[in-house]
Amino acid sequence: MRRISADPDSPAGLGSAAAPTTPLNNRAPLDRRKILAAAVEVIDEDGLKQFTMRKLGMKLGVEAMAIYRYVHGREDLLNGIVEHVIDDLYGDPDVHMSTGNWQDYLVRVSHGVRRIALAHPQVFPLIATRPPAAPWVRPPLRSLRWMESFLDTLKTCGFSDAAAVAAYRSFSSFLLGHLLLEVSAQGADTSPIEQQDPEDPPPSDMSSYPLLQRLESELSQDHSAEEFEDSLETLLERLDRLNPRQAGEGPAPSTHVN
Amino acid sequence: MRRISADPDSPAGLGSAAAPTTPLNNRAPLDRRKILAAAVEVIDEDGLKQFTMRKLGMKLGVEAMAIYRYVHGREDLLNGIVEHVIDDLYGDPDVHMSTGNWQDYLVRVSHGVRRIALAHPQVFPLIATRPPAAPWVRPPLRSLRWMESFLDTLKTCGFSDAAAVAAYRSFSSFLLGHLLLEVSAQGADTSPIEQQDPEDPPPSDMSSYPLLQRLESELSQDHSAEEFEDSLETLLERLDRLNPRQAGEGPAPSTHVN
DNA sequence: ACCTGAACACCGTTCAAGT
DNA sequence: ACCTGAACACCGTTCAAGT
């Protein structure tokens, strides 16, 4: 798998230490890809909310304004980050190897996207909510290349036009729903403490929610991986019914990664 | 239309504190609920990105700093908005009327949440991505009241603890995936024009995506309502299999709202 | 050719002061 | 009791000027 965050060598906790400490390349003249990679790194470290042009400049050992040579403002940068992360996955040969089986393909794509979601939980909400270029370009597979590849695979396996499009829609909504909830659960404790005004029910008083109290341990357990596989398998079965060319190849393959 | 909250109820009831005679001058003293309602209105009009303390103050006929009497900073305001919108739905008697049938309940909740998503497409991404109070409080039903009501309904209909929790998870991921994609498709054209550097494939050159070209009209058609109903029905059937108490009540009801 | 300094408009937020 | 003015630290962004 290709690395998404460049610079695994960069120091772990840099804090407000002034030194950029990227010795070899800090004379190389900056470049769009370097900027995007650094941006992903900064977001992974400090969260989207803290992500700032000035902080990104600091990470790159440069004043913030230098970035504007390579990027058309903050909005363009954000779009670029999303593109960068998702196109990086597109290059992954593990995902794109072709077996002529659409189920295999969807499983590989699913696991690939899940991998980047879990690797960059802070970036994923961005992938999920950026306004799409066109209404039919859906997150999280937000590029024309991805769509073409997706539809091509299904068409090759005998799907009708309508069925391929329907599959694309079901698939993206499945991926988005699952992964967004999974990553948002991950960063849950970071949420700011909310103070209520005294007229409202007291903050974390569970006494009015007996069922929640009783089921708290059930609710706290994390089965996201299994749930993901189960949902994916259900989806594949459902999509299979859309495909008129029933090759009689038996049930959908296990979705579990080897 | 100016007002968002009808506010027909004067603070009747708790009349112990003598209400100062407020003249016709609608200088009623501001209040958390009024602020949240105005915030929703501002976001609906100008989008989340443009939403600003100062703009909200302007809408309320007040300087921005006045808001801080009622709200603990911007983060708290954002959480409050989400709460406000979702709790508003909680009060809807159409949603909460009880028929003792969990499928009916889920259908009503689904349609209710979809209704607010479509009514406030700019607010919904906020509902979807705010960090939850606890990892198991999932969007878009992000309140303890909702969870309690949801789980209670399922328990009453015979679900086991584990099945009720599993249903809660499947349901929220279904809702979130569908609605987020639906509202993001709605605001798609608003997205900023992105400029690519000359080394990358030209911007909107479709020539390398023959399938996309051919399927463009298929892709552009909006079937979100039907897709929503279909997915919901599939989900209900799947959840039905989780429920050991098979009351033999026949197939899941049609999800279409009457 | 690539970056910086200074500047501008605009944020969120605090707090003493007004009414 | 409720709001405002002034102030502060920090944004994104532009542009002339440095190297």
Coordinates of C-alpha atoms (C1' of nucleotides) in Angstrom, one line a residue:
Chain A
M1 CA 0.0 0.0 0.0
R2 CA 1.2 3.4 -0.9
R3 CA 1.9 5.7 1.9
I4 CA -0.5 8.6 2.3
S5 CA 1.2 10.6 5.0
A6 CA 4.7 11.2 3.7
D7 CA 7.5 11.7 6.1
P8 CA 7.3 8.8 8.5
D9 CA 10.6 10.1 9.7
S10 CA 9.2 13.4 10.9
P11 CA 9.3 14.0 14.6
A12 CA 6.3 12.8 16.6
G13 CA 5.6 15.7 18.9
L14 CA 6.7 18.9 17.5
G15 CA 4.5 21.3 19.4
S16 CA 5.4 24.9 19.0
A17 CA 9.1 24.0 18.5
A18 CA 10.2 26.3 15.8
A19 CA 12.6 24.0 13.9
P20 CA 10.9 22.4 10.9
T21 CA 13.5 19.6 11.1
T22 CA 13.2 18.3 7.6
P23 CA 16.8 18.8 6.8
L24 CA 17.4 17.3 3.3
N25 CA 14.4 18.5 1.4
N26 CA 13.9 21.9 3.0
R27 CA 15.8 23.5 0.1
A28 CA 13.7 21.8 -2.5
P29 CA 11.3 24.3 -3.8
L30 CA 7.9 23.2 -2.4
D31 CA 5.4 21.6 -4.7
R32 CA 1.7 20.9 -4.7
R33 CA 2.0 17.2 -3.7
K34 CA 4.3 18.0 -0.8
I35 CA 1.8 20.6 0.4
L36 CA -1.1 18.2 0.3
A37 CA 0.9 15.4 2.1
A38 CA 1.9 17.8 4.8
A39 CA -1.6 19.0 5.1
V40 CA -2.9 15.5 5.7
E41 CA -0.2 15.1 8.3
V42 CA -1.1 18.3 10.1
I43 CA -4.8 17.4 10.2
D44 CA -4.0 13.9 11.5
E45 CA -2.1 15.5 14.3
D46 CA -4.2 18.4 15.3
G47 CA -7.6 17.8 13.9
L48 CA -9.5 19.6 11.1
K49 CA -10.6 22.5 13.4
Q50 CA -7.1 23.5 14.2
F51 CA -5.9 23.2 10.6
T52 CA -4.6 26.6 9.5
M53 CA -2.6 28.0 6.7
R54 CA -0.1 29.3 9.1
K55 CA 0.3 26.0 10.8
L56 CA 0.7 24.3 7.5
G57 CA 3.4 26.8 6.5
M58 CA 5.2 26.1 9.7
K59 CA 5.1 22.4 9.0
L60 CA 6.6 23.0 5.6
G61 CA 9.3 25.4 7.0
V62 CA 7.8 28.3 5.2
E63 CA 5.6 31.3 5.7
A64 CA 1.9 30.7 5.1
M65 CA 1.8 33.0 2.1
A66 CA 4.2 30.9 0.1
I67 CA 1.6 28.2 -0.1
Y68 CA -0.6 30.4 -2.3
R69 CA 1.8 29.9 -5.2
Y70 CA 0.7 26.3 -5.4
V71 CA -2.9 26.4 -4.2
H72 CA -5.8 28.6 -5.1
G73 CA -6.8 29.5 -1.6
R74 CA -8.0 27.4 1.3
E75 CA -11.0 25.9 -0.4
D76 CA -8.9 24.6 -3.2
L77 CA -6.4 23.2 -0.7
L78 CA -9.2 21.3 1.1
N79 CA -10.4 19.8 -2.2
G80 CA -6.9 18.9 -3.1
I81 CA -6.4 17.0 0.2
V82 CA -9.5 14.9 -0.5
E83 CA -8.4 14.2 -4.0
H84 CA -4.9 13.4 -2.9
V85 CA -6.0 10.8 -0.3
I86 CA -8.6 9.2 -2.5
D87 CA -6.4 9.1 -5.6
D88 CA -3.6 7.6 -3.5
L89 CA -5.9 4.7 -2.9
Y90 CA -6.7 4.5 -6.6
G91 CA -3.1 3.7 -7.2
D92 CA -3.1 0.8 -4.8
P93 CA -2.5 -2.4 -6.9
D94 CA -4.1 -4.5 -4.1
V95 CA -7.3 -2.7 -4.7
H96 CA -7.2 -2.5 -8.5
M97 CA -6.0 -5.9 -9.4
S98 CA -8.7 -7.4 -11.6
T99 CA -10.2 -10.8 -11.1
G100 CA -13.2 -10.4 -13.3
N101 CA -15.4 -10.8 -10.3
W102 CA -17.3 -7.7 -9.3
Q103 CA -17.9 -8.9 -5.7
D104 CA -14.1 -9.3 -5.2
Y105 CA -13.7 -5.8 -6.6
L106 CA -16.2 -4.2 -4.3
V107 CA -14.8 -6.0 -1.3
R108 CA -11.3 -4.7 -2.1
V109 CA -12.5 -1.2 -2.6
S110 CA -14.5 -1.3 0.6
H111 CA -11.5 -2.4 2.6
G112 CA -9.3 0.1 0.9
V113 CA -11.5 3.0 1.7
R114 CA -12.0 1.7 5.2
R115 CA -8.2 1.5 5.6
I116 CA -7.8 5.2 4.7
A117 CA -10.7 6.2 6.9
L118 CA -9.1 4.5 9.9
A119 CA -5.7 5.8 9.0
H120 CA -6.9 9.4 8.8
P121 CA -10.0 9.6 11.0
Q122 CA -9.6 13.4 11.1
V123 CA -9.5 13.7 7.4
F124 CA -12.4 11.4 6.6
P125 CA -15.2 13.8 7.6
L126 CA -13.7 16.2 5.0
I127 CA -13.9 13.4 2.4
A128 CA -17.4 12.8 3.4
T129 CA -18.8 16.4 3.4
R130 CA -16.9 18.4 0.8
P131 CA -19.3 19.6 -1.9
P132 CA -19.0 17.3 -4.8
A133 CA -18.0 18.5 -8.2
A134 CA -21.2 17.2 -9.7
P135 CA -24.3 15.9 -8.0
W136 CA -23.6 12.4 -9.1
V137 CA -20.0 12.3 -7.9
R138 CA -20.5 10.8 -4.5
P139 CA -18.3 10.6 -1.6
P140 CA -16.3 8.8 -0.5
L141 CA -15.2 7.7 -4.0
R142 CA -15.1 11.2 -5.2
S143 CA -13.2 11.1 -8.5
L144 CA -14.2 10.5 -12.0
R145 CA -11.5 7.8 -12.3
W146 CA -13.1 5.9 -9.5
M147 CA -16.5 6.1 -10.9
E148 CA -15.4 5.0 -14.3
S149 CA -13.5 2.1 -12.8
F150 CA -16.4 1.1 -10.7
L151 CA -19.0 1.3 -13.4
D152 CA -16.7 -0.4 -15.9
T153 CA -16.2 -3.4 -13.5
L154 CA -19.9 -3.8 -13.1
K155 CA -20.7 -3.4 -16.8
T156 CA -18.1 -6.0 -17.7
C157 CA -19.7 -8.4 -15.3
G158 CA -23.0 -8.1 -17.0
F159 CA -24.9 -5.3 -15.1
S160 CA -27.3 -3.2 -17.1
D161 CA -26.7 0.5 -17.1
A162 CA -29.5 1.1 -14.6
A163 CA -28.3 -1.7 -12.4
A164 CA -24.7 -0.4 -12.4
V165 CA -25.8 3.0 -11.5
A166 CA -28.0 1.7 -8.7
A167 CA -25.2 -0.3 -7.4
Y168 CA -22.9 2.7 -7.4
R169 CA -25.4 4.6 -5.3
S170 CA -26.1 1.8 -2.8
F171 CA -22.4 1.1 -2.4
S172 CA -21.4 4.7 -1.8
S173 CA -24.2 5.2 0.8
F174 CA -23.2 2.1 2.6
L175 CA -19.5 3.1 2.7
L176 CA -20.2 6.6 3.8
G177 CA -22.7 5.7 6.5
H178 CA -20.5 3.0 8.1
L179 CA -17.2 4.7 7.9
L180 CA -18.3 8.1 9.0
L181 CA -19.9 6.7 12.1
E182 CA -16.9 4.5 12.8
V183 CA -14.4 7.4 12.7
S184 CA -16.6 9.8 14.5
A185 CA -17.0 7.3 17.3
Q186 CA -13.2 7.1 17.5
G187 CA -12.7 10.7 18.2
A188 CA -15.7 11.0 20.5
D189 CA -14.1 11.8 23.8
T190 CA -12.4 14.8 22.3
S191 CA -15.7 16.6 22.2
P192 CA -15.9 19.7 24.3
I193 CA -17.8 19.6 27.5
E194 CA -21.1 21.2 27.1
Q195 CA -22.7 23.2 29.8
Q196 CA -26.5 23.4 30.0
D197 CA -28.4 26.2 31.5
P198 CA -30.1 25.3 34.8
E199 CA -33.6 25.0 33.3
D200 CA -32.7 22.1 31.2
P201 CA -32.2 18.5 32.4
P202 CA -28.9 18.1 34.1
P203 CA -26.0 17.2 31.9
S204 CA -25.1 13.6 32.2
D205 CA -27.8 12.4 34.5
M206 CA -28.7 9.0 33.2
S207 CA -31.5 8.4 35.6
S208 CA -34.2 9.3 33.1
Y209 CA -32.8 6.8 30.6
P210 CA -33.1 3.4 32.3
L211 CA -32.6 1.4 29.1
L212 CA -29.5 3.3 28.2
Q213 CA -28.1 2.7 31.6
R214 CA -28.8 -1.0 31.4
L215 CA -27.4 -1.4 27.9
E216 CA -24.5 0.9 28.4
S217 CA -22.0 -1.9 28.2
E218 CA -23.6 -3.4 25.1
L219 CA -23.5 0.0 23.5
S220 CA -19.9 0.6 24.4
Q221 CA -18.6 -2.5 22.7
D222 CA -17.0 -1.9 19.4
H223 CA -18.0 -4.4 16.8
S224 CA -17.4 -2.1 13.8
A225 CA -15.3 -4.4 11.9
E226 CA -17.8 -7.3 12.0
E227 CA -20.7 -4.9 11.3
F228 CA -18.9 -3.6 8.3
E229 CA -18.4 -7.1 6.9
D230 CA -21.9 -8.1 7.6
S231 CA -23.4 -5.0 6.0
L232 CA -21.1 -5.4 3.0
E233 CA -22.1 -9.0 2.6
T234 CA -25.8 -8.1 2.7
L235 CA -25.2 -5.4 0.2
L236 CA -23.4 -7.7 -2.2
E237 CA -26.3 -10.2 -2.0
R238 CA -28.7 -7.4 -2.7
L239 CA -26.7 -6.2 -5.7
D240 CA -26.4 -9.7 -7.0
R241 CA -30.1 -9.7 -7.4
L242 CA -29.8 -6.6 -9.7
N243 CA -27.5 -8.5 -12.0
P244 CA -29.4 -10.4 -14.7
R245 CA -26.4 -12.4 -15.7
Q246 CA -26.6 -14.9 -12.9
A247 CA -23.4 -16.8 -13.6
G248 CA -24.4 -19.3 -10.9
E249 CA -21.1 -18.9 -9.2
G250 CA -22.5 -19.6 -5.9
P251 CA -22.9 -17.2 -2.9
A252 CA -21.0 -14.0 -2.5
P253 CA -17.5 -14.6 -1.3
S254 CA -16.6 -13.9 2.3
T255 CA -15.8 -10.3 2.8
H256 CA -13.1 -10.9 5.3
V257 CA -9.7 -9.8 4.2
N258 CA -7.1 -12.6 4.1
Chain B
M1 CA -40.9 35.6 6.6
R2 CA -38.9 36.9 9.4
R3 CA -39.5 34.8 12.4
I4 CA -38.5 31.2 12.5
S5 CA -39.8 30.3 16.0
A6 CA -43.4 31.2 16.2
D7 CA -43.0 31.9 19.9
P8 CA -46.7 32.3 20.5
D9 CA -46.4 31.4 24.1
S10 CA -45.6 34.2 26.3
P11 CA -43.7 33.0 29.4
A12 CA -47.0 32.1 31.0
G13 CA -47.0 29.7 33.9
L14 CA -43.9 30.6 35.8
G15 CA -45.1 34.1 36.5
S16 CA -43.3 34.3 39.8
A17 CA -40.7 36.6 38.5
A18 CA -42.5 39.7 37.5
A19 CA -42.1 40.1 33.8
P20 CA -40.9 43.6 33.0
T21 CA -43.4 45.3 30.8
T22 CA -41.8 45.0 27.4
P23 CA -43.0 47.7 25.2
L24 CA -44.1 47.2 21.6
N25 CA -40.5 47.6 20.8
N26 CA -39.7 44.0 20.1
R27 CA -36.7 44.3 22.4
A28 CA -37.6 41.0 24.1
P29 CA -34.4 40.1 26.0
L30 CA -33.0 37.4 23.8
D31 CA -32.9 33.8 24.9
R32 CA -31.1 30.6 24.0
R33 CA -33.9 29.1 22.0
K34 CA -34.3 32.3 20.0
I35 CA -30.6 32.3 19.2
L36 CA -30.6 28.7 18.1
A37 CA -33.6 29.2 15.8
A38 CA -32.0 32.3 14.3
A39 CA -28.8 30.4 13.8
V40 CA -30.6 27.6 11.8
E41 CA -32.1 30.3 9.7
V42 CA -28.8 32.0 9.0
I43 CA -27.2 28.7 8.1
D44 CA -30.1 27.8 5.8
E45 CA -29.7 31.1 4.0
D46 CA -26.0 31.5 3.7
G47 CA -24.5 28.1 4.3
L48 CA -22.4 26.8 7.2
K49 CA -19.1 28.2 5.9
Q50 CA -20.5 31.8 6.0
F51 CA -22.0 31.3 9.5
T52 CA -20.5 33.8 11.8
M53 CA -21.1 35.1 15.3
R54 CA -21.3 38.6 13.9
K55 CA -23.8 37.6 11.2
L56 CA -25.9 35.9 13.8
G57 CA -25.9 38.9 16.0
M58 CA -27.0 41.0 13.0
K59 CA -29.9 38.7 12.4
L60 CA -30.9 39.0 16.0
G61 CA -30.6 42.8 16.0
V62 CA -27.8 42.7 18.5
E63 CA -24.0 42.9 18.6
A64 CA -22.3 39.6 18.4
M65 CA -20.9 39.7 21.9
A66 CA -24.4 39.8 23.4
I67 CA -24.8 36.1 22.3
Y68 CA -22.1 35.0 24.7
R69 CA -24.5 35.6 27.6
Y70 CA -26.5 32.6 26.4
V71 CA -24.0 30.4 24.7
H72 CA -20.6 29.2 25.8
G73 CA -18.7 30.0 22.7
R74 CA -19.1 28.9 19.1
E75 CA -18.6 25.2 19.7
D76 CA -21.4 25.2 22.2
L77 CA -23.6 27.1 19.8
L78 CA -23.0 24.5 17.1
N79 CA -23.9 21.7 19.4
G80 CA -26.9 23.6 20.5
I81 CA -28.1 24.0 16.9
V82 CA -27.8 20.2 16.3
E83 CA -29.7 19.5 19.5
H84 CA -32.3 22.0 18.7
V85 CA -33.1 20.6 15.3
I86 CA -33.1 17.0 16.4
D87 CA -35.1 17.6 19.6
D88 CA -37.6 19.6 17.6
L89 CA -38.3 16.4 15.7
Y90 CA -38.5 14.5 18.9
G91 CA -41.5 16.5 19.8
D92 CA -43.3 15.7 16.6
P93 CA -46.4 13.7 17.5
D94 CA -46.6 12.2 14.1
V95 CA -43.3 10.6 14.7
H96 CA -43.8 9.5 18.2
M97 CA -47.3 8.2 18.2
S98 CA -47.1 4.6 19.3
T99 CA -48.6 1.7 17.4
G100 CA -46.7 -1.0 19.1
N101 CA -45.2 -1.9 15.8
W102 CA -41.5 -1.3 15.6
Q103 CA -41.5 -1.2 11.8
D104 CA -44.0 1.6 11.8
Y105 CA -41.9 3.4 14.3
L106 CA -38.7 3.1 12.3
V107 CA -40.5 4.2 9.2
R108 CA -41.8 7.3 10.9
V109 CA -38.5 8.2 12.4
S110 CA -36.8 7.7 9.0
H111 CA -39.2 10.0 7.3
G112 CA -39.0 12.5 10.1
V113 CA -35.2 12.7 9.9
R114 CA -35.3 12.8 6.2
R115 CA -37.8 15.7 6.4
I116 CA -35.4 17.8 8.5
A117 CA -32.5 16.9 6.4
L118 CA -34.3 18.2 3.3
A119 CA -35.6 21.2 5.1
H120 CA -32.2 22.1 6.4
P121 CA -29.7 20.7 3.9
Q122 CA -27.0 23.1 5.0
V123 CA -27.4 22.2 8.7
F124 CA -27.5 18.4 8.1
P125 CA -23.7 18.0 7.6
L126 CA -23.3 19.6 11.0
I127 CA -25.7 17.0 12.5
A128 CA -23.8 14.3 10.7
T129 CA -20.3 15.3 11.8
R130 CA -20.3 17.0 15.1
P131 CA -18.3 14.9 17.6
P132 CA -20.7 12.8 19.6
A133 CA -21.0 13.2 23.3
A134 CA -20.2 9.5 23.7
P135 CA -18.9 7.0 21.1
W136 CA -22.2 5.2 21.2
V137 CA -24.4 8.2 20.6
R138 CA -24.6 8.2 16.9
P139 CA -25.7 10.7 14.4
P140 CA -28.2 11.6 13.2
L141 CA -30.3 10.6 16.3
R142 CA -27.8 12.3 18.6
S143 CA -29.7 12.5 21.8
L144 CA -30.1 10.3 24.8
R145 CA -33.9 10.8 24.5
W146 CA -33.9 9.4 21.0
M147 CA -31.7 6.5 21.9
E148 CA -33.9 5.6 24.8
S149 CA -37.0 5.8 22.8
F150 CA -35.5 3.8 20.0
L151 CA -34.3 1.0 22.2
D152 CA -37.4 1.0 24.2
T153 CA -39.6 0.5 21.2
L154 CA -37.5 -2.4 20.0
K155 CA -37.3 -4.0 23.4
T156 CA -41.1 -3.7 23.8
C157 CA -41.5 -5.5 20.5
G158 CA -39.4 -8.5 21.7
F159 CA -35.8 -7.7 20.6
S160 CA -33.0 -9.0 22.7
D161 CA -30.6 -6.5 24.1
A162 CA -28.0 -7.4 21.5
A163 CA -30.5 -7.3 18.7
A164 CA -31.8 -3.9 19.7
V165 CA -28.3 -2.5 19.9
A166 CA -27.4 -4.0 16.5
A167 CA -30.6 -2.6 15.0
Y168 CA -29.7 0.9 16.4
R169 CA -26.4 0.7 14.7
S170 CA -27.7 -0.5 11.3
F171 CA -30.4 2.1 11.4
S172 CA -28.2 5.0 12.1
S173 CA -25.7 4.1 9.5
F174 CA -28.4 3.7 6.9
L175 CA -29.9 7.0 7.7
L176 CA -26.7 8.9 7.8
G177 CA -25.4 7.4 4.6
H178 CA -28.5 8.1 2.6
L179 CA -29.3 11.5 3.8
L180 CA -25.8 12.9 3.8
L181 CA -25.5 11.9 0.2
E182 CA -28.9 13.3 -0.7
V183 CA -28.3 16.7 0.8
S184 CA -24.8 17.0 -0.5
A185 CA -26.0 16.3 -4.0
Q186 CA -28.5 19.1 -3.6
G187 CA -25.9 21.7 -3.0
A188 CA -23.5 20.4 -5.5
D189 CA -23.3 23.2 -8.0
T190 CA -22.3 25.7 -5.3
S191 CA -18.9 24.1 -5.1
P192 CA -16.0 26.3 -6.0
I193 CA -14.3 25.9 -9.4
E194 CA -11.2 24.0 -9.0
Q195 CA -8.2 24.7 -11.2
Q196 CA -5.7 22.0 -11.9
D197 CA -2.1 22.5 -12.6
P198 CA -1.3 21.7 -16.2
E199 CA 0.4 18.4 -15.5
D200 CA -2.8 16.8 -14.4
P201 CA -5.6 15.7 -16.7
P202 CA -7.6 18.7 -17.9
P203 CA -10.5 19.8 -15.7
S204 CA -13.8 18.6 -17.1
D205 CA -12.5 16.6 -20.0
M206 CA -14.7 13.6 -20.1
S207 CA -12.9 12.0 -23.0
S208 CA -11.0 9.6 -20.8
Y209 CA -14.2 8.4 -19.1
P210 CA -16.3 6.9 -21.8
L211 CA -18.6 5.1 -19.5
L212 CA -19.3 8.2 -17.5
Q213 CA -20.1 10.0 -20.7
R214 CA -22.5 7.3 -21.8
L215 CA -24.2 7.0 -18.4
E216 CA -24.3 10.7 -17.6
S217 CA -28.0 11.0 -18.0
E218 CA -28.6 7.8 -15.9
L219 CA -26.4 9.3 -13.3
S220 CA -28.0 12.6 -13.3
Q221 CA -31.4 11.3 -12.6
D222 CA -32.6 11.8 -9.0
H223 CA -34.3 8.8 -7.6
S224 CA -33.3 9.5 -4.0
A225 CA -36.8 9.1 -2.6
E226 CA -37.3 5.7 -4.1
E227 CA -33.8 4.6 -3.2
F228 CA -34.5 5.7 0.4
E229 CA -37.7 3.7 0.6
D230 CA -36.1 0.6 -1.0
S231 CA -33.1 0.7 1.4
L232 CA -35.3 1.2 4.3
E233 CA -37.5 -1.7 3.4
T234 CA -34.5 -3.9 2.9
L235 CA -33.2 -2.8 6.3
L236 CA -36.5 -3.6 8.0
E237 CA -36.5 -7.1 6.6
R238 CA -33.0 -7.6 7.7
L239 CA -33.8 -6.3 11.2
D240 CA -36.8 -8.5 11.3
R241 CA -34.6 -11.5 11.1
L242 CA -32.8 -10.3 14.3
N243 CA -36.1 -10.4 16.2
P244 CA -36.7 -13.8 17.8
R245 CA -40.3 -13.0 18.6
Q246 CA -41.6 -13.6 15.1
A247 CA -45.1 -12.4 15.6
G248 CA -46.0 -13.7 12.1
E249 CA -47.5 -10.3 11.3
G250 CA -46.6 -10.7 7.7
P251 CA -44.2 -8.7 5.6
A252 CA -42.9 -5.3 6.6
P253 CA -45.3 -2.5 5.9
S254 CA -44.8 -0.3 2.9
T255 CA -42.5 2.5 3.8
H256 CA -44.2 5.0 1.7
V257 CA -45.7 7.8 3.7
N258 CA -49.5 8.1 3.2
Chain C
dA1 C1' 11.7 31.8 -9.7
dC2 C1' 10.5 31.5 -5.2
dC3 C1' 9.7 33.3 -0.8
dT4 C1' 8.8 37.1 2.9
dG5 C1' 7.0 41.5 5.3
dA6 C1' 3.7 44.3 5.8
dA7 C1' -0.9 45.2 5.4
dC8 C1' -6.1 44.5 5.2
dA9 C1' -10.5 42.7 6.3
dC10 C1' -12.6 39.8 9.1
dC11 C1' -12.9 36.2 12.8
dG12 C1' -14.0 34.5 18.0
dT13 C1' -13.8 36.1 22.5
dT14 C1' -13.1 38.9 26.9
dC15 C1' -14.2 42.5 29.9
dA16 C1' -15.0 46.9 31.6
dA17 C1' -18.3 50.2 30.9
dG18 C1' -22.8 51.9 29.8
dT19 C1' -28.1 51.9 30.2
Chain D
dA1 C1' -30.2 42.6 34.0
dC2 C1' -28.8 43.0 29.5
dC3 C1' -26.2 44.9 26.0
dT4 C1' -22.2 47.6 23.7
dG5 C1' -17.3 49.5 22.7
dA6 C1' -13.0 48.7 22.6
dA7 C1' -9.4 45.6 22.5
dC8 C1' -6.7 41.2 21.6
dA9 C1' -5.1 37.3 19.3
dC10 C1' -5.6 35.0 15.3
dC11 C1' -7.5 34.0 10.7
dG12 C1' -7.2 34.0 5.0
dT13 C1' -5.4 36.5 1.5
dT14 C1' -3.0 40.1 -1.6
dC15 C1' 0.9 42.3 -3.3
dA16 C1' 5.0 44.8 -3.5
dA17 C1' 9.5 43.9 -2.3
dG18 C1' 13.4 41.0 -1.3
dT19 C1' 16.8 37.1 -2.6

